[in-house]
CSV table of C-alpha atoms and ligand atoms in Angstrom, one decimal:
chain,number,residue,atom,x,y,z
A,168,UNK,CA,-7.1,-30.3,6.5
A,169,UNK,CA,-5.6,-32.1,3.5
A,170,UNK,CA,-2.8,-30.5,1.6
A,171,UNK,CA,-2.1,-31.5,-2.0
A,172,UNK,CA,1.6,-30.6,-1.6
A,173,UNK,CA,3.6,-29.3,-4.6
A,174,UNK,CA,6.0,-32.2,-4.3
A,175,UNK,CA,5.0,-33.4,-0.9
A,176,UNK,CA,7.9,-31.6,0.5
A,177,UNK,CA,6.3,-28.9,2.6
A,178,UNK,CA,8.7,-28.5,5.5
A,179,UNK,CA,7.5,-28.8,9.1
A,180,UNK,CA,9.3,-25.6,10.1
A,181,UNK,CA,10.6,-22.4,8.6
A,182,UNK,CA,12.5,-19.3,9.4
A,183,UNK,CA,10.3,-16.3,10.3
A,184,UNK,CA,10.8,-12.8,11.9
A,185,UNK,CA,8.8,-12.7,15.1
A,186,UNK,CA,7.9,-9.4,16.8
A,187,UNK,CA,7.2,-9.6,20.6
A,188,UNK,CA,5.1,-6.5,21.5
A,189,UNK,CA,5.8,-6.9,25.2
A,190,UNK,CA,9.6,-6.9,25.0
A,191,UNK,CA,9.8,-5.0,21.7
A,192,UNK,CA,12.2,-7.7,20.3
A,193,UNK,CA,12.4,-8.5,16.7
A,194,UNK,CA,14.1,-11.8,16.1
A,195,UNK,CA,14.5,-14.6,13.5
A,196,UNK,CA,13.0,-17.9,14.8
A,197,UNK,CA,12.2,-21.4,13.6
A,198,UNK,CA,8.4,-21.7,13.6
A,199,UNK,CA,5.9,-24.4,12.3
A,200,UNK,CA,4.6,-24.1,8.7
A,201,UNK,CA,0.8,-24.2,8.9
A,202,UNK,CA,-0.7,-26.8,6.5
A,203,UNK,CA,-3.4,-25.3,4.3
A,204,UNK,CA,-7.1,-25.7,5.2
A,205,UNK,CA,-9.4,-26.9,2.4
A,206,UNK,CA,-9.7,-23.5,0.8
A,207,UNK,CA,-6.2,-22.2,1.6
A,208,UNK,CA,-2.9,-22.1,-0.2
A,209,UNK,CA,0.7,-22.1,1.0
A,210,UNK,CA,3.0,-19.6,-0.8
A,211,UNK,CA,6.8,-19.8,-0.7
A,212,UNK,CA,7.7,-16.1,-0.2
A,213,UNK,CA,10.2,-14.6,-2.8
A,214,UNK,CA,10.3,-11.2,-1.0
A,215,UNK,CA,8.3,-9.0,1.3
A,216,UNK,CA,8.4,-5.2,1.7
A,217,UNK,CA,8.9,-3.3,4.9
A,218,UNK,CA,6.0,-0.8,5.1
A,219,UNK,CA,5.3,2.1,7.4
A,220,UNK,CA,2.3,0.3,8.9
A,221,UNK,CA,4.7,-2.5,10.0
A,222,UNK,CA,6.9,0.2,11.7
A,223,UNK,CA,3.8,1.7,13.4
A,224,UNK,CA,3.4,-1.6,15.3
A,225,UNK,CA,7.1,-2.3,15.8
A,226,UNK,CA,7.7,1.3,17.1
A,227,UNK,CA,4.6,1.2,19.3
A,228,UNK,CA,2.5,3.9,17.6
A,229,UNK,CA,-0.3,1.3,17.0
A,230,UNK,CA,-1.0,-1.4,19.6
A,231,UNK,CA,-0.8,-4.8,17.9
A,232,UNK,CA,-3.8,-7.1,18.0
A,233,UNK,CA,-1.5,-10.2,18.6
A,234,UNK,CA,1.1,-10.1,21.3
A,235,UNK,CA,3.6,-12.0,19.2
A,236,UNK,CA,3.4,-12.2,15.4
A,237,UNK,CA,5.3,-12.2,12.1
A,238,UNK,CA,5.1,-8.7,10.4
A,239,UNK,CA,5.0,-8.1,6.7
A,240,UNK,CA,2.0,-7.8,4.3
A,241,UNK,CA,3.5,-6.8,0.9
A,242,UNK,CA,4.6,-10.1,-0.4
A,243,UNK,CA,4.9,-12.2,-3.6
A,244,UNK,CA,6.0,-15.7,-4.2
A,245,UNK,CA,5.2,-19.1,-5.6
A,246,UNK,CA,2.3,-21.5,-4.6
A,247,UNK,CA,3.7,-24.7,-3.2
A,248,UNK,CA,0.6,-26.4,-1.7
A,249,UNK,CA,-3.2,-26.0,-2.0
A,250,UNK,CA,-6.1,-27.2,0.0
A,251,UNK,CA,-8.4,-29.9,-1.5
A,252,UNK,CA,-11.2,-27.4,-2.5
A,253,UNK,CA,-8.8,-25.0,-4.3
A,254,UNK,CA,-9.1,-25.2,-8.1
A,255,UNK,CA,-7.9,-21.7,-9.1
A,256,UNK,CA,-4.3,-22.2,-8.1
A,257,UNK,CA,-1.8,-25.0,-8.4
A,258,UNK,CA,1.8,-25.5,-7.2
A,259,UNK,CA,4.2,-23.5,-9.3
A,260,UNK,CA,1.9,-20.5,-9.8
A,261,UNK,CA,3.6,-17.1,-9.4
A,262,UNK,CA,1.4,-14.9,-7.2
A,263,UNK,CA,1.2,-11.6,-5.3
A,264,UNK,CA,-0.7,-11.7,-2.0
A,265,UNK,CA,-3.4,-9.2,-1.0
A,266,UNK,CA,-3.0,-8.3,2.7
A,267,UNK,CA,-6.7,-8.8,3.5
A,268,UNK,CA,-8.6,-12.1,3.4
A,269,UNK,CA,-12.3,-12.6,4.1
A,270,UNK,CA,-13.4,-13.3,7.7
A,271,UNK,CA,-15.8,-16.1,6.5
A,272,UNK,CA,-18.7,-15.4,8.8
A,273,UNK,CA,-19.9,-11.7,8.4
A,274,UNK,CA,-23.2,-10.9,6.5
A,275,UNK,CA,-21.3,-10.3,3.3
A,276,UNK,CA,-19.2,-13.5,3.6
A,277,UNK,CA,-22.3,-15.6,4.2
A,278,UNK,CA,-23.6,-14.6,0.7
A,279,UNK,CA,-20.2,-15.4,-0.8
A,280,UNK,CA,-18.7,-11.9,-0.6
A,281,UNK,CA,-15.0,-12.7,-0.8
A,282,UNK,CA,-12.2,-10.4,0.4
A,283,UNK,CA,-13.4,-7.3,-1.5
A,284,UNK,CA,-16.8,-7.3,0.1
A,285,UNK,CA,-16.1,-8.7,3.6
A,286,UNK,CA,-17.2,-6.3,6.3
A,287,UNK,CA,-14.4,-7.4,8.6
A,288,UNK,CA,-11.4,-8.5,6.5
A,289,UNK,CA,-8.5,-10.2,8.4
A,290,UNK,CA,-5.2,-8.5,7.7
A,291,UNK,CA,-1.9,-10.2,7.3
A,292,UNK,CA,0.5,-9.1,10.1
A,293,UNK,CA,-2.4,-7.7,12.1
A,294,UNK,CA,-4.9,-10.5,12.7
A,295,UNK,CA,-2.7,-13.4,11.6
A,296,UNK,CA,1.0,-13.9,10.8
A,297,UNK,CA,2.6,-12.0,8.0
A,298,UNK,CA,5.2,-12.6,5.3
A,299,UNK,CA,8.6,-11.8,6.8
A,300,UNK,CA,9.0,-15.5,6.6
A,301,UNK,CA,9.8,-18.4,4.2
A,302,UNK,CA,6.1,-19.4,3.8
A,303,UNK,CA,2.6,-17.9,4.2
A,304,UNK,CA,-0.6,-19.9,4.5
A,305,UNK,CA,-3.5,-17.8,3.3
A,306,UNK,CA,-6.9,-17.8,1.6
A,307,UNK,CA,-7.0,-18.8,-2.1
A,308,UNK,CA,-9.1,-15.7,-2.8
A,309,UNK,CA,-6.3,-13.4,-1.5
A,310,UNK,CA,-4.0,-14.1,-4.5
A,311,UNK,CA,-3.5,-12.4,-7.9
A,312,UNK,CA,-1.4,-14.1,-10.6
A,313,UNK,CA,1.9,-12.5,-11.6
A,314,UNK,CA,2.9,-13.0,-15.3
A,315,UNK,CA,6.5,-14.2,-16.0
A,316,UNK,CA,7.4,-10.7,-17.3
A,317,UNK,CA,7.0,-9.2,-13.9
A,318,UNK,CA,9.8,-10.0,-11.4
A,319,UNK,CA,8.3,-11.2,-8.0
A,320,UNK,CA,10.3,-8.5,-6.2
A,321,UNK,CA,8.5,-5.8,-8.1
A,322,UNK,CA,5.2,-7.6,-7.6
A,323,UNK,CA,5.6,-7.1,-3.8
A,324,UNK,CA,5.7,-3.3,-4.5
A,325,UNK,CA,2.4,-3.6,-6.4
A,326,UNK,CA,0.8,-5.0,-3.2
A,327,UNK,CA,0.0,-2.0,-1.1
A,328,UNK,CA,2.2,0.8,-2.2
A,329,UNK,CA,0.9,0.8,-5.8
A,330,UNK,CA,-2.5,-0.7,-5.3
A,331,UNK,CA,-3.5,1.6,-2.5
A,332,UNK,CA,-3.0,4.8,-4.6
A,333,UNK,CA,-4.6,3.1,-7.5
A,334,UNK,CA,-7.6,2.4,-5.3
A,335,UNK,CA,-7.6,6.1,-4.1
A,336,UNK,CA,-7.8,7.2,-7.8
A,337,UNK,CA,-10.8,4.9,-8.1
A,338,UNK,CA,-12.3,6.5,-5.0
A,339,UNK,CA,-11.7,10.0,-6.5
A,340,UNK,CA,-13.3,9.0,-9.9
A,341,UNK,CA,-10.3,10.8,-11.5
A,342,UNK,CA,-10.8,11.8,-15.2
A,343,UNK,CA,-8.4,13.0,-17.9
A,344,UNK,CA,-7.4,16.7,-17.9
A,345,UNK,CA,-8.3,17.1,-14.2
A,346,UNK,CA,-5.9,19.1,-12.1
A,347,UNK,CA,-4.4,17.0,-9.3
A,348,UNK,CA,-2.4,17.8,-6.2
A,349,UNK,CA,-0.6,15.1,-4.2
A,350,UNK,CA,0.5,15.9,-0.6
A,351,UNK,CA,3.2,13.6,0.7
A,352,UNK,CA,5.6,11.8,-1.7
A,353,UNK,CA,6.6,8.6,0.1
A,354,UNK,CA,5.9,5.2,-1.5
A,355,UNK,CA,2.1,5.8,-1.9
A,356,UNK,CA,2.4,9.4,-3.1
A,357,UNK,CA,5.2,8.7,-5.5
A,358,UNK,CA,3.2,5.9,-7.1
A,359,UNK,CA,0.0,8.0,-7.0
A,360,UNK,CA,1.8,10.6,-9.2
A,361,UNK,CA,2.7,7.9,-11.7
A,362,UNK,CA,-0.8,6.5,-11.8
A,363,UNK,CA,-2.4,10.0,-12.1
A,364,UNK,CA,-0.2,10.5,-15.1
A,365,UNK,CA,-1.4,7.2,-16.7
A,366,UNK,CA,-5.0,8.4,-16.0
A,367,UNK,CA,-4.4,11.6,-18.0
A,368,UNK,CA,-4.5,14.0,-15.0
A,369,UNK,CA,-3.2,17.5,-15.9
A,370,UNK,CA,-1.5,19.3,-14.4
A,371,UNK,CA,-0.1,17.1,-11.6
A,372,UNK,CA,1.3,19.0,-8.7
A,373,UNK,CA,3.4,17.1,-6.2
A,374,UNK,CA,4.1,18.5,-2.7
A,375,UNK,CA,6.7,17.3,-0.1
A,376,UNK,CA,9.2,19.2,2.1
A,377,UNK,CA,12.0,16.8,1.0
A,378,UNK,CA,13.9,17.9,-2.1
A,379,UNK,CA,14.9,14.3,-3.0
A,380,UNK,CA,11.2,13.2,-2.9
A,381,UNK,CA,10.2,16.3,-5.1
A,382,UNK,CA,12.9,15.5,-7.6
A,383,UNK,CA,11.7,11.9,-7.8
A,384,UNK,CA,8.1,12.9,-8.4
A,385,UNK,CA,9.2,15.1,-11.3
A,386,UNK,CA,10.9,12.1,-12.8
A,387,UNK,CA,7.7,10.0,-12.5
A,388,UNK,CA,5.3,12.4,-14.1
A,389,UNK,CA,4.6,15.4,-11.9
A,390,UNK,CA,4.4,18.7,-13.8
A,391,UNK,CA,5.4,20.8,-10.8
A,392,UNK,CA,6.9,19.9,-7.4
A,393,UNK,CA,6.4,22.3,-4.5
A,394,UNK,CA,7.6,22.6,-0.9
A,395,UNK,CA,4.4,22.8,1.2
A,396,UNK,CA,6.3,24.9,3.8
A,397,UNK,CA,6.6,27.7,1.2
A,398,UNK,CA,4.2,30.5,2.2
A,399,UNK,CA,3.3,31.1,-1.5
A,400,UNK,CA,2.3,27.5,-2.2
A,401,UNK,CA,-1.4,28.0,-2.4
A,402,UNK,CA,-1.1,31.0,-4.8
A,403,UNK,CA,1.4,29.0,-6.9
A,404,UNK,CA,-1.2,26.2,-7.3
A,405,UNK,CA,-3.9,28.8,-8.2
A,406,UNK,CA,-1.5,30.2,-10.8
A,407,UNK,CA,-0.5,26.8,-12.3
A,408,UNK,CA,-4.2,25.9,-12.6
A,409,UNK,CA,-5.1,29.3,-14.2
A,410,UNK,CA,-7.0,30.4,-11.2
A,411,UNK,CA,-9.3,27.4,-11.1
A,412,UNK,CA,-7.7,25.3,-8.3
A,413,UNK,CA,-7.6,21.6,-8.1
A,414,UNK,CA,-10.2,19.1,-9.2
A,415,UNK,CA,-8.8,16.5,-6.9
A,416,UNK,CA,-6.5,16.8,-3.9
A,417,UNK,CA,-4.9,13.7,-2.5
A,418,UNK,CA,-3.8,14.1,1.1
A,419,UNK,CA,-1.4,11.3,2.1
A,420,UNK,CA,0.0,13.1,5.1
A,421,UNK,CA,-3.3,13.6,7.1
A,422,UNK,CA,-2.4,16.4,9.4
A,423,UNK,CA,-4.4,19.6,9.8
A,424,UNK,CA,-1.9,21.7,7.8
A,425,UNK,CA,-2.0,19.5,4.7
A,426,UNK,CA,-5.7,19.1,4.9
A,427,UNK,CA,-6.2,22.9,5.3
A,428,UNK,CA,-3.8,23.6,2.4
A,429,UNK,CA,-5.5,21.0,0.1
A,430,UNK,CA,-8.9,22.4,1.0
A,431,UNK,CA,-7.9,25.9,0.3
A,432,UNK,CA,-6.9,25.2,-3.3
A,433,UNK,CA,-9.8,22.9,-4.1
A,434,UNK,CA,-12.0,24.3,-6.9
A,435,UNK,CA,-15.8,24.3,-6.9
A,436,UNK,CA,-17.1,20.7,-6.9
A,437,UNK,CA,-13.5,19.5,-6.2
A,438,UNK,CA,-12.8,16.3,-4.3
A,439,UNK,CA,-10.4,15.9,-1.4
A,440,UNK,CA,-9.3,12.3,-0.8
A,441,UNK,CA,-7.7,11.5,2.5
A,442,UNK,CA,-5.7,8.4,2.0
A,443,UNK,CA,-5.1,6.1,4.9
A,444,UNK,CA,-6.0,8.9,7.2
A,445,UNK,CA,-6.4,8.3,10.9
A,446,UNK,CA,-9.8,9.3,12.4
A,447,UNK,CA,-8.4,12.4,14.3
A,448,UNK,CA,-7.2,14.2,11.1
A,449,UNK,CA,-10.3,16.3,10.5
A,450,UNK,CA,-10.7,19.5,12.5
A,451,UNK,CA,-14.1,20.8,13.5
A,452,UNK,CA,-15.2,23.7,11.4
A,453,UNK,CA,-13.6,22.7,8.1
A,454,UNK,CA,-16.9,21.4,6.7
A,455,UNK,CA,-18.7,24.7,6.1
A,456,UNK,CA,-16.7,26.0,3.2
A,457,UNK,CA,-16.6,22.5,1.7
A,458,UNK,CA,-20.4,22.4,1.7
A,459,UNK,CA,-20.7,25.9,0.3
A,460,UNK,CA,-18.7,24.9,-2.8
A,461,UNK,CA,-20.2,21.5,-3.3
A,462,UNK,CA,-16.9,19.9,-2.5
A,463,UNK,CA,-16.5,16.3,-1.4
A,464,UNK,CA,-14.1,14.9,1.2
A,465,UNK,CA,-13.7,11.2,1.2
A,466,UNK,CA,-11.5,8.8,3.0
A,467,UNK,CA,-9.6,6.0,1.4
A,468,UNK,CA,-7.8,3.1,3.1
A,469,UNK,CA,-5.9,0.2,1.5
A,470,UNK,CA,-7.0,-1.6,-1.7
A,471,UNK,CA,-9.3,-4.3,-3.0
A,472,UNK,CA,-8.1,-7.5,-4.8
A,473,UNK,CA,-9.5,-5.9,-8.0
A,474,UNK,CA,-7.1,-2.9,-7.6
A,475,UNK,CA,-4.2,-5.3,-7.3
A,476,UNK,CA,-5.3,-7.0,-10.5
A,477,UNK,CA,-5.5,-3.6,-12.1
A,478,UNK,CA,-1.9,-2.6,-11.3
A,479,UNK,CA,-0.6,-6.0,-12.4
A,480,UNK,CA,-2.4,-5.4,-15.8
A,481,UNK,CA,-0.8,-1.9,-16.1
A,482,UNK,CA,2.6,-3.3,-15.4
A,483,UNK,CA,2.4,-6.3,-17.7
A,484,UNK,CA,1.5,-4.0,-20.6
A,485,UNK,CA,4.4,-1.7,-19.9
A,486,UNK,CA,2.2,1.2,-18.8
A,487,UNK,CA,3.7,1.3,-15.4
A,488,UNK,CA,7.4,1.2,-14.6
A,489,UNK,CA,8.4,0.8,-10.9
A,490,UNK,CA,12.0,-0.2,-11.6
A,491,UNK,CA,13.2,2.5,-9.2
A,492,UNK,CA,10.8,1.6,-6.4
A,493,UNK,CA,13.0,-1.0,-4.7
A,494,UNK,CA,15.7,0.8,-2.7
A,495,UNK,CA,17.3,-2.4,-1.3
A,496,UNK,CA,16.8,-6.1,-0.9
A,497,UNK,CA,18.1,-7.6,2.3
A,498,UNK,CA,18.2,-11.1,3.6
A,499,UNK,CA,15.7,-11.9,6.4
A,500,UNK,CA,18.6,-12.1,8.8
A,501,UNK,CA,19.1,-8.3,8.3
A,502,UNK,CA,15.6,-7.4,9.3
A,503,UNK,CA,16.8,-4.9,12.0
A,504,UNK,CA,18.9,-3.1,9.4
A,505,UNK,CA,16.0,-3.0,7.0
A,506,UNK,CA,13.6,-1.6,9.6
A,507,UNK,CA,16.3,1.0,10.6
A,508,UNK,CA,16.6,2.2,6.9
A,509,UNK,CA,12.9,2.6,6.5
A,510,UNK,CA,12.5,4.2,10.0
A,511,UNK,CA,15.3,6.7,9.5
A,512,UNK,CA,14.4,7.4,5.8
A,513,UNK,CA,18.0,6.8,4.6
A,514,UNK,CA,17.9,8.4,1.1
A,515,UNK,CA,14.0,8.5,1.3
A,516,UNK,CA,13.6,4.8,0.4
A,517,UNK,CA,10.4,3.8,-1.4
A,518,UNK,CA,10.6,0.1,-0.4
A,519,UNK,CA,13.2,-2.0,1.3
A,520,UNK,CA,12.5,-5.7,0.8
A,521,UNK,CA,13.3,-8.8,2.8
A,522,UNK,CA,14.2,-12.0,1.0
A,523,UNK,CA,13.9,-15.3,3.0
B,127,ZN,ZN1,1.8,-1.6,3.6
B,128,ZN,ZN1,-16.5,-11.4,6.2
């Protein structure tokens, strides 16, 4: 339990947003800063996003694992202290945090698996405290370095809302010139459109009922943006793809209507990727036509540390521009206003960040 502190000034306490799942209260409190274990680091948080999965727990759609905890899992900052066995990181390093860390005792971890192979990864803001706080103590393996050219605020957006769609593209084995459809243009879908463009997908068809989200997708590389509520939508997609249909359909909504629509326009040997779908999204009876056409349905949740490295690389080389992805940066004290803006979709925000 030794910490080689940055300057020996790791404070005893810090400000953190605490969510009490019994009372439903979200409040700023003074809590202890946990000293790093031998293979852990302490990161001073520069900013942390407010994600829909935070809102799922705060609004009671998902039962939290911990009764009282600090939310927030899309964070970046600067290393201020490292455990005695940590050699990869040193105080002063700029880093983005992966939400998952290895459990340390599953079969994969016992053979040195690390967070990308762990069978039971522990998630920030689910199994342990998150980053709506001044400091986070986490595993040294859960960090990716951020070059000086990338602002830390933008790095927070790479964690989760860019790395998850990047991982979904990996799952889909997307190739150049493949026709892609993206259902749902929130943070993940909007970034998926950008990344599909980088990968050479063509055409890219973006679908969302909100005109502002469709307009944004056109600005980020979609060839066509459609309202899925339009009765003609499937025949439009057939027409745009010259009658072939889609090679890859990404469903980021996960309800029977989007799944059904995506399946209907999937070409022979097409792949349908359900991103972060909940288990109840598949209806019985959909499988038969999928099998007949050699089509593949796969699920995709979250991202691996290697995906986070990939999007940092794309951004550093100027391939990926997420300038417009931060809708607002609020001080930690205004957490309730930030949660309200994300919950009520004020101007369809991509990310609202909290700054300690
Ligand atoms: Zn998230
Ligand atoms: Zn494990």
